[in-house]
Tab-separated table of C-alpha atoms in Angstrom:
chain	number	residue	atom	x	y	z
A	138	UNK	CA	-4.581	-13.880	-5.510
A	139	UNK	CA	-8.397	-13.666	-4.436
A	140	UNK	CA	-8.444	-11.047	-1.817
A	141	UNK	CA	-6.827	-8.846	-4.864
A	142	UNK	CA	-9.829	-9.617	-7.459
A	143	UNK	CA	-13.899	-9.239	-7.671
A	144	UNK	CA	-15.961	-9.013	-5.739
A	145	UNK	CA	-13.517	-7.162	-3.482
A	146	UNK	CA	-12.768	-3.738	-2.988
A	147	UNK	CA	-8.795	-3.504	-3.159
A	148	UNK	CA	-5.740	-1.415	-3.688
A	149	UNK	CA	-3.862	-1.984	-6.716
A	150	UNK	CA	-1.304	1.137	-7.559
A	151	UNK	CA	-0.117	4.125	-5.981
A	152	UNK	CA	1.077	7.491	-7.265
A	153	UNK	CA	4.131	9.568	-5.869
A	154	UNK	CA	5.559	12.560	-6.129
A	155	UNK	CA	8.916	12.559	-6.087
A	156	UNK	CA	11.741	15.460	-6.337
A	157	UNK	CA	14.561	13.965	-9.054
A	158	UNK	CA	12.945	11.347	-11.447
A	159	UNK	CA	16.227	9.985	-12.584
A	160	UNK	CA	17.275	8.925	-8.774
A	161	UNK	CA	13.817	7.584	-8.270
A	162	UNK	CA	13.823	5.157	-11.632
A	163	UNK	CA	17.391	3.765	-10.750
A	164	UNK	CA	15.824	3.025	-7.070
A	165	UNK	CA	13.089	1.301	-7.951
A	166	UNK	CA	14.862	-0.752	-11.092
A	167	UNK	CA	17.962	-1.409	-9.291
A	168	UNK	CA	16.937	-2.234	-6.170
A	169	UNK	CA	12.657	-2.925	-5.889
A	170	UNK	CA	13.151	-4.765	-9.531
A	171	UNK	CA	10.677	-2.832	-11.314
A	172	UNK	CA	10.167	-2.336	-15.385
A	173	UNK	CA	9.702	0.918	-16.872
A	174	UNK	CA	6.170	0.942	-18.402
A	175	UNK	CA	5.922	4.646	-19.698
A	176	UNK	CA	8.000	7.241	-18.820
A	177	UNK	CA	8.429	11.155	-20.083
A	178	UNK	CA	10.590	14.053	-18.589
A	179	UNK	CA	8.713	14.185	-15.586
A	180	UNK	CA	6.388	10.884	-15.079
A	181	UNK	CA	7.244	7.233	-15.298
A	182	UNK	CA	4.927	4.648	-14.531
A	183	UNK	CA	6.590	1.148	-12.489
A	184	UNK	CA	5.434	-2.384	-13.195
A	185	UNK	CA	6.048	-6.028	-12.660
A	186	UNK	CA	4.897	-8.017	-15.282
A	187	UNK	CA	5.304	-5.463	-18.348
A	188	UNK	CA	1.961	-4.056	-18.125
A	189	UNK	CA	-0.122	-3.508	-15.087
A	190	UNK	CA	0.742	-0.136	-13.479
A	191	UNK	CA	1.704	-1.044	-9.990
A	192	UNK	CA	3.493	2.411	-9.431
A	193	UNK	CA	3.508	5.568	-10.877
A	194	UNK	CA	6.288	8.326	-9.996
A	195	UNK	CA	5.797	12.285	-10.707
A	196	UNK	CA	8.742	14.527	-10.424
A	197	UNK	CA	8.030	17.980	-8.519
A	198	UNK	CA	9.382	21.313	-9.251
A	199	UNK	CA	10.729	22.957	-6.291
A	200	UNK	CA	9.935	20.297	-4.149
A	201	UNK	CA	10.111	20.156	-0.496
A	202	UNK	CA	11.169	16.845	1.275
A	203	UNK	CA	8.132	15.323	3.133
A	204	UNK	CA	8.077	16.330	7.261
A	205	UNK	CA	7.716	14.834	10.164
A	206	UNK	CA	4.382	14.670	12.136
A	207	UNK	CA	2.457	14.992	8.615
A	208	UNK	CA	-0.332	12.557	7.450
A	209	UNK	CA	0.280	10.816	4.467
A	210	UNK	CA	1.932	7.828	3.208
A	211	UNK	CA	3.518	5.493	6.361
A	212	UNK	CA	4.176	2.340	3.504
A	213	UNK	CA	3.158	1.010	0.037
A	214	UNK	CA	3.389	-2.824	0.218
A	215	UNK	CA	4.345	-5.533	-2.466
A	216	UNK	CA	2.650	-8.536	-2.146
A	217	UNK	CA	5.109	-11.195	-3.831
A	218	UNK	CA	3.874	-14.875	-4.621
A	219	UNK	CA	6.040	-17.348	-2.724
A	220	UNK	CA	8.830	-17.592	0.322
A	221	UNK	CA	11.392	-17.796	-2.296
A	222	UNK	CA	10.638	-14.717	-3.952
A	223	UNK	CA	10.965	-13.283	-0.248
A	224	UNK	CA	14.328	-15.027	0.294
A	225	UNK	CA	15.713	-13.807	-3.386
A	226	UNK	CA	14.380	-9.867	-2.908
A	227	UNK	CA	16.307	-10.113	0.956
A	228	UNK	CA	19.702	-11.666	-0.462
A	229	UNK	CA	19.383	-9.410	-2.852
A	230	UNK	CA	18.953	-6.442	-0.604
A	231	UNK	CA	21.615	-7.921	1.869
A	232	UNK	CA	24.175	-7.721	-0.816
A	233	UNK	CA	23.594	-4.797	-2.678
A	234	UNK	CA	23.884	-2.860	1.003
A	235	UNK	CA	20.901	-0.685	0.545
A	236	UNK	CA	19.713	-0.081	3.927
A	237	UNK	CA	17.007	-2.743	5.364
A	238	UNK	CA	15.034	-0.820	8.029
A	239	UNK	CA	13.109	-3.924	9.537
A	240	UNK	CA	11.835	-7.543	8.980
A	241	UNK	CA	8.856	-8.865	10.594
A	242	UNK	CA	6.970	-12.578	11.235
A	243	UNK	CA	2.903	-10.473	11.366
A	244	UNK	CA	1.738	-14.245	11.757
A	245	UNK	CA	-0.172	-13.770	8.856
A	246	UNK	CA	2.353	-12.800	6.406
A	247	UNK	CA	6.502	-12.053	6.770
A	248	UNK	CA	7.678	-8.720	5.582
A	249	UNK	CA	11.225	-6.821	4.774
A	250	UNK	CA	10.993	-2.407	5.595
A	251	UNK	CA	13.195	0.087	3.299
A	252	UNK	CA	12.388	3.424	2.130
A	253	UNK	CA	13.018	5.072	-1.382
A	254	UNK	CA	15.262	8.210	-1.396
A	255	UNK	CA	12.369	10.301	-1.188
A	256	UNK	CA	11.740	8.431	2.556
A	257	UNK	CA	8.477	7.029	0.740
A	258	UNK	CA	8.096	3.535	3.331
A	259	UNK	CA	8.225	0.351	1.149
A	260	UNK	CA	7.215	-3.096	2.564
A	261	UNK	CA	7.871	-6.005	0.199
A	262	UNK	CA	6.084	-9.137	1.781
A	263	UNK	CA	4.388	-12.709	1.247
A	264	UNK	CA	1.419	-13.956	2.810
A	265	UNK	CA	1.268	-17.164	4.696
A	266	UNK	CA	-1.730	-19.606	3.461
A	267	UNK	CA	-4.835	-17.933	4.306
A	268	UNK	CA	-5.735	-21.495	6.425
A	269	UNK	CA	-2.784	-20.819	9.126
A	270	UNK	CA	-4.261	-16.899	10.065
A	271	UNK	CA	-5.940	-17.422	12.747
A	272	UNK	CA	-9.584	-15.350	13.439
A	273	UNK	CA	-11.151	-14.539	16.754
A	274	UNK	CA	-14.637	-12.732	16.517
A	275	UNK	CA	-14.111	-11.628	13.112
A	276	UNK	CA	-10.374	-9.938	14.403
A	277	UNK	CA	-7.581	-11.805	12.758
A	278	UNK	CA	-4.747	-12.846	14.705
A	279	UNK	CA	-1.376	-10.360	13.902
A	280	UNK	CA	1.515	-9.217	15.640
A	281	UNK	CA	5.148	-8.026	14.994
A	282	UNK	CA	7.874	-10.955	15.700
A	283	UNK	CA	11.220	-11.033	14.489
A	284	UNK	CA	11.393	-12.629	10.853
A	285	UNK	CA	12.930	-15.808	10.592
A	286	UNK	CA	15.644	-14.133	7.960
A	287	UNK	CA	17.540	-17.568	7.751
A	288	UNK	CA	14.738	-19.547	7.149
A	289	UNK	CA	13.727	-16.583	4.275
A	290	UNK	CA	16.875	-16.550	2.813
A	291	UNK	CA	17.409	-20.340	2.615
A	292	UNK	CA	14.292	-20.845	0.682
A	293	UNK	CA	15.299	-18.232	-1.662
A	294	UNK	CA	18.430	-19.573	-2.477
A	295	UNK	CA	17.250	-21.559	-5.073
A	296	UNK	CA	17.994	-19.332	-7.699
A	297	UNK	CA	19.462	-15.770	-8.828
A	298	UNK	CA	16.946	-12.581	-8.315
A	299	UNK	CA	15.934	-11.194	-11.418
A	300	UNK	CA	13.846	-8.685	-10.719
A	301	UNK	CA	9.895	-8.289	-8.742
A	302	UNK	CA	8.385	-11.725	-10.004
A	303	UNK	CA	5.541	-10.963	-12.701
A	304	UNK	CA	2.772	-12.113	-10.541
A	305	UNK	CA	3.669	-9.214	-7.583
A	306	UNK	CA	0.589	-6.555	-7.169
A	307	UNK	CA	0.293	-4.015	-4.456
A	308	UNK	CA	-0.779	-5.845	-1.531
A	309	UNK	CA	-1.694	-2.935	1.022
A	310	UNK	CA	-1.462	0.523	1.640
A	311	UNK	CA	-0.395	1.661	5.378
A	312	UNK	CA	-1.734	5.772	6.145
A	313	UNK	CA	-1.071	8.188	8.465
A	314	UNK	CA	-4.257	10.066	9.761
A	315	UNK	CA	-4.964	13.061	11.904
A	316	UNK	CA	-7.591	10.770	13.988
A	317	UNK	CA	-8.977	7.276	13.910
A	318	UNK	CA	-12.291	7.644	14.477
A	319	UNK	CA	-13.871	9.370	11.669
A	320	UNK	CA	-11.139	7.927	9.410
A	321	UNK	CA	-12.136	4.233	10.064
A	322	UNK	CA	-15.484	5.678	9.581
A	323	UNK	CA	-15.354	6.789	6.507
A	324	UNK	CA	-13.520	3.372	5.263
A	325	UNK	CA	-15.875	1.142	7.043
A	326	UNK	CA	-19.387	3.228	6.151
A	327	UNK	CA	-18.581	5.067	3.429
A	328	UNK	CA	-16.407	2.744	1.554
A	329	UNK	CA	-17.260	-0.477	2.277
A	330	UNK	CA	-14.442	-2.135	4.332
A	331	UNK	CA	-14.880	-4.005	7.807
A	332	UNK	CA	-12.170	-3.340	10.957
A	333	UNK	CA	-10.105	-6.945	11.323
A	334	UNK	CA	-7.972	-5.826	13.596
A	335	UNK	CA	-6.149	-2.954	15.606
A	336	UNK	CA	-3.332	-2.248	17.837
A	337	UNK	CA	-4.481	-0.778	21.119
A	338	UNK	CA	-6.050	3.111	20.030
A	339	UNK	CA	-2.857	3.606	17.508
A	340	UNK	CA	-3.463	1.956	14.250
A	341	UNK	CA	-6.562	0.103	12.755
A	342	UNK	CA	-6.490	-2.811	9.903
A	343	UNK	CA	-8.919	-3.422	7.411
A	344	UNK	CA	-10.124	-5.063	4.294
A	345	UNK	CA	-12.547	-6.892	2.249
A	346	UNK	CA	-13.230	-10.359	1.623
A	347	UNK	CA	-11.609	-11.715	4.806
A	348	UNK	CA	-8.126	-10.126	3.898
A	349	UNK	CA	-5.365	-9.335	6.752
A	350	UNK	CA	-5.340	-5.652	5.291
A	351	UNK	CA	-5.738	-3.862	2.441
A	352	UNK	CA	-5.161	-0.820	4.261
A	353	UNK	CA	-3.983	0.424	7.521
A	354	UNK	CA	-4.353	3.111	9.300
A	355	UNK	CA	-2.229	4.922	12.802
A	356	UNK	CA	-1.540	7.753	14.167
A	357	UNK	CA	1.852	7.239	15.474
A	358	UNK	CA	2.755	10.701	13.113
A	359	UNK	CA	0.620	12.263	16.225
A	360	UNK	CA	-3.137	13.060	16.452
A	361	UNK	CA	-3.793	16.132	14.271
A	362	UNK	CA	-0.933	15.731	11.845
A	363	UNK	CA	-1.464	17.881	9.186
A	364	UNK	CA	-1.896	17.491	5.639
A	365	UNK	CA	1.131	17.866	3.870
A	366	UNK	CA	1.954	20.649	1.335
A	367	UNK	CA	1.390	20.244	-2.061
A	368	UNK	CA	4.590	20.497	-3.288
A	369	UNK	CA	5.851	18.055	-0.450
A	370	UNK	CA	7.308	14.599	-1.657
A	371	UNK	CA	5.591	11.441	-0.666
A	372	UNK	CA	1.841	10.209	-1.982
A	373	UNK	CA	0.031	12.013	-4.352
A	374	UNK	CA	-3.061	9.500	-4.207
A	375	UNK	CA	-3.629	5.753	-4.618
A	376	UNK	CA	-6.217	3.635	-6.129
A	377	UNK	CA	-8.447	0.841	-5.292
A	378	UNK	CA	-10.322	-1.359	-7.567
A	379	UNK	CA	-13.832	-1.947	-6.836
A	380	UNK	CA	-16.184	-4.901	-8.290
A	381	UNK	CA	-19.038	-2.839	-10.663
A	382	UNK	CA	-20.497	0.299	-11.322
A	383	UNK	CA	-23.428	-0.267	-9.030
A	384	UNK	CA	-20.916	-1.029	-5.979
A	385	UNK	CA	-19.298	2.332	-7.299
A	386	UNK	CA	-22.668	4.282	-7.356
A	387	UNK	CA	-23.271	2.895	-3.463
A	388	UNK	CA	-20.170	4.309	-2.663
A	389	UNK	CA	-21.377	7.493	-3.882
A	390	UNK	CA	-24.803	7.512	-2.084
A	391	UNK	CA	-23.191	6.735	1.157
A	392	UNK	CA	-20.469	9.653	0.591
A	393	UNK	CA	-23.315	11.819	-0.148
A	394	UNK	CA	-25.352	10.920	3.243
A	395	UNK	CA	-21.742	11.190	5.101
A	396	UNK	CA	-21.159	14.791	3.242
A	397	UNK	CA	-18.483	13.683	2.220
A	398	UNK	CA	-16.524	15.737	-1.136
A	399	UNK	CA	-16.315	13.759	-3.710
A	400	UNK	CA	-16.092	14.175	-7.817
A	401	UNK	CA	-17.641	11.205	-10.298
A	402	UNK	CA	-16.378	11.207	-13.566
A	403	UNK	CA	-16.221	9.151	-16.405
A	404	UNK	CA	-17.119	6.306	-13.902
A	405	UNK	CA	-13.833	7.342	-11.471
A	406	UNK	CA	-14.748	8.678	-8.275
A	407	UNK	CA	-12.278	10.727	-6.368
A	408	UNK	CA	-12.118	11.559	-2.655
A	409	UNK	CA	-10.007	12.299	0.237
A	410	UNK	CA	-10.574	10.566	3.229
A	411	UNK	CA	-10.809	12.905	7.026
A	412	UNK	CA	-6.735	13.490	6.954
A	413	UNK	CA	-6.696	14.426	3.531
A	414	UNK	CA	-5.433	11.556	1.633
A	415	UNK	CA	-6.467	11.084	-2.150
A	416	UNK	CA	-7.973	8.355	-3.170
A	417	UNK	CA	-8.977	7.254	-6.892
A	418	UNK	CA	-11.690	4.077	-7.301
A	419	UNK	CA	-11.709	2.894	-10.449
A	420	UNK	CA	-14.234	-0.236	-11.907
């Protein structure tokens, strides 16, 4: 998947804290498809193909369910390879009866909604070939139709779902922010990403490499939304890959001239962006 690889700058796992650990890992085996990777009394750490961390859960102690009108986590999408994998993960879903919150045709990809029982947003989606999204002065063409769920579900009824196919990675990350405008800064100056495409003054998209999104970006939790509380369920941070050490050390200058916080070590680089999301880059 080249928009997921070097010389872009990508997501690739996300951590969240969650407030029973047990209910969580039946969630995300049962129904997302996941394997266990690690797990202790209070951490586990999700994966598709047995050992790339796609998803790492940490239980809270007297945790507080997330709230409303907070910034934070909106969704945490899967990226899996093919229409059929779609089709399988929505029959699946369909019969199972866990609650499906939305489907969606984005013209550039086609995308199921649910939410874990912590209310964390999960989009599981596949990409359409790169050579049907259509561009318009460097904006890519998107927009939210109805999904063609009998067409999905046809071409995954080829065989029996068996789990998140190896090959899925974390496609995107979707934020709520306070405000848009020095958030989409920081992204686009200080970290290196380019705006494809936006709805109205609500949400921005953007990405390297000519992607649809590796991240997104609204407001619709309201402009100002505060950060949430530490002990409040929902994302803890998530990471993106960049290409080298020198790309990471730019990254660093620029934060520097934006006075932007920031910590470097052991060539990780932590920040939060304006609304107070955590963000880990890792080589």
């Amino acid at each position: 998947m080249r928009f997921h690889s070097s010389p872009n700058i990508y997501t690739s796992s996300v951590v969240l804290k969650v407030k029973n650990l047990e209910q969580s890992i039946l969630f995300y085996k049962t129904m997302i498809g996941f394997k266990i990777k690690e797990k202790s009394d209070d951490k586990a750490v999700l994966t598709a193909d047995g050992k790339s961390p796609l998803v790492y859960l940490e239980q809270l102690h007297n945790a507080e369910p997330k709230k409303a009108r907070t910034a934070g986590l909106y969704h945490f999408a899967l990226l899996v390879p093919t229409r059929e994998d779609l089709g399988m993960m929505l029959k699946h879903l369909l019969q199972s009866g866990y609650p499906i919150q939305g489907a969606s045709d984005h013209n550039v990809n086609e995308a199921i909604y649910l939410a874990d029982p912590d209310g964390n947003g999960i989009e599981i989606y596949r990409d359409l070939s790169p050579e049907k999204w259509e561009w318009n002065n460097n904006f890519v063409k998107m927009d939210t139709l109805p999904l063609d769920a009998e067409g999905v579900l046809e071409a995954g009824n080829t065989k029996q779902w068996d789990g998140l196919p190896a090959e899925t990675i974390l496609g995107h990350i979707h934020l709520h922010v306070a405000e848009l405008e020095q958030t989409v800064r920081f992204y686009v100056e200080g970290l290196g990403f380019k705006v494809v495409q936006k709805y109205g003054e609500q949400a921005y998209f953007i990405s390297t490499g000519n992607y649809h999104h590796h991240l997104g970006l609204n407001i619709w939790n309201g402009i100002g939304a505060s950060k949430p509380k530490e002990n409040s369920t929902g994302l803890k941070y998530f990471e993106l890959k960049v290409p080298s050490l020198e790309v990471l050390h730019q990254i660093e200058t620029k934060l520097k001239e934006m006075n932007v916080a920031y910590q470097l070590l052991d060539h990780i680089l932590y920040t939060e962006d304006p609304s107070g999301n955590a963000i880990r880059m890792t080589i």
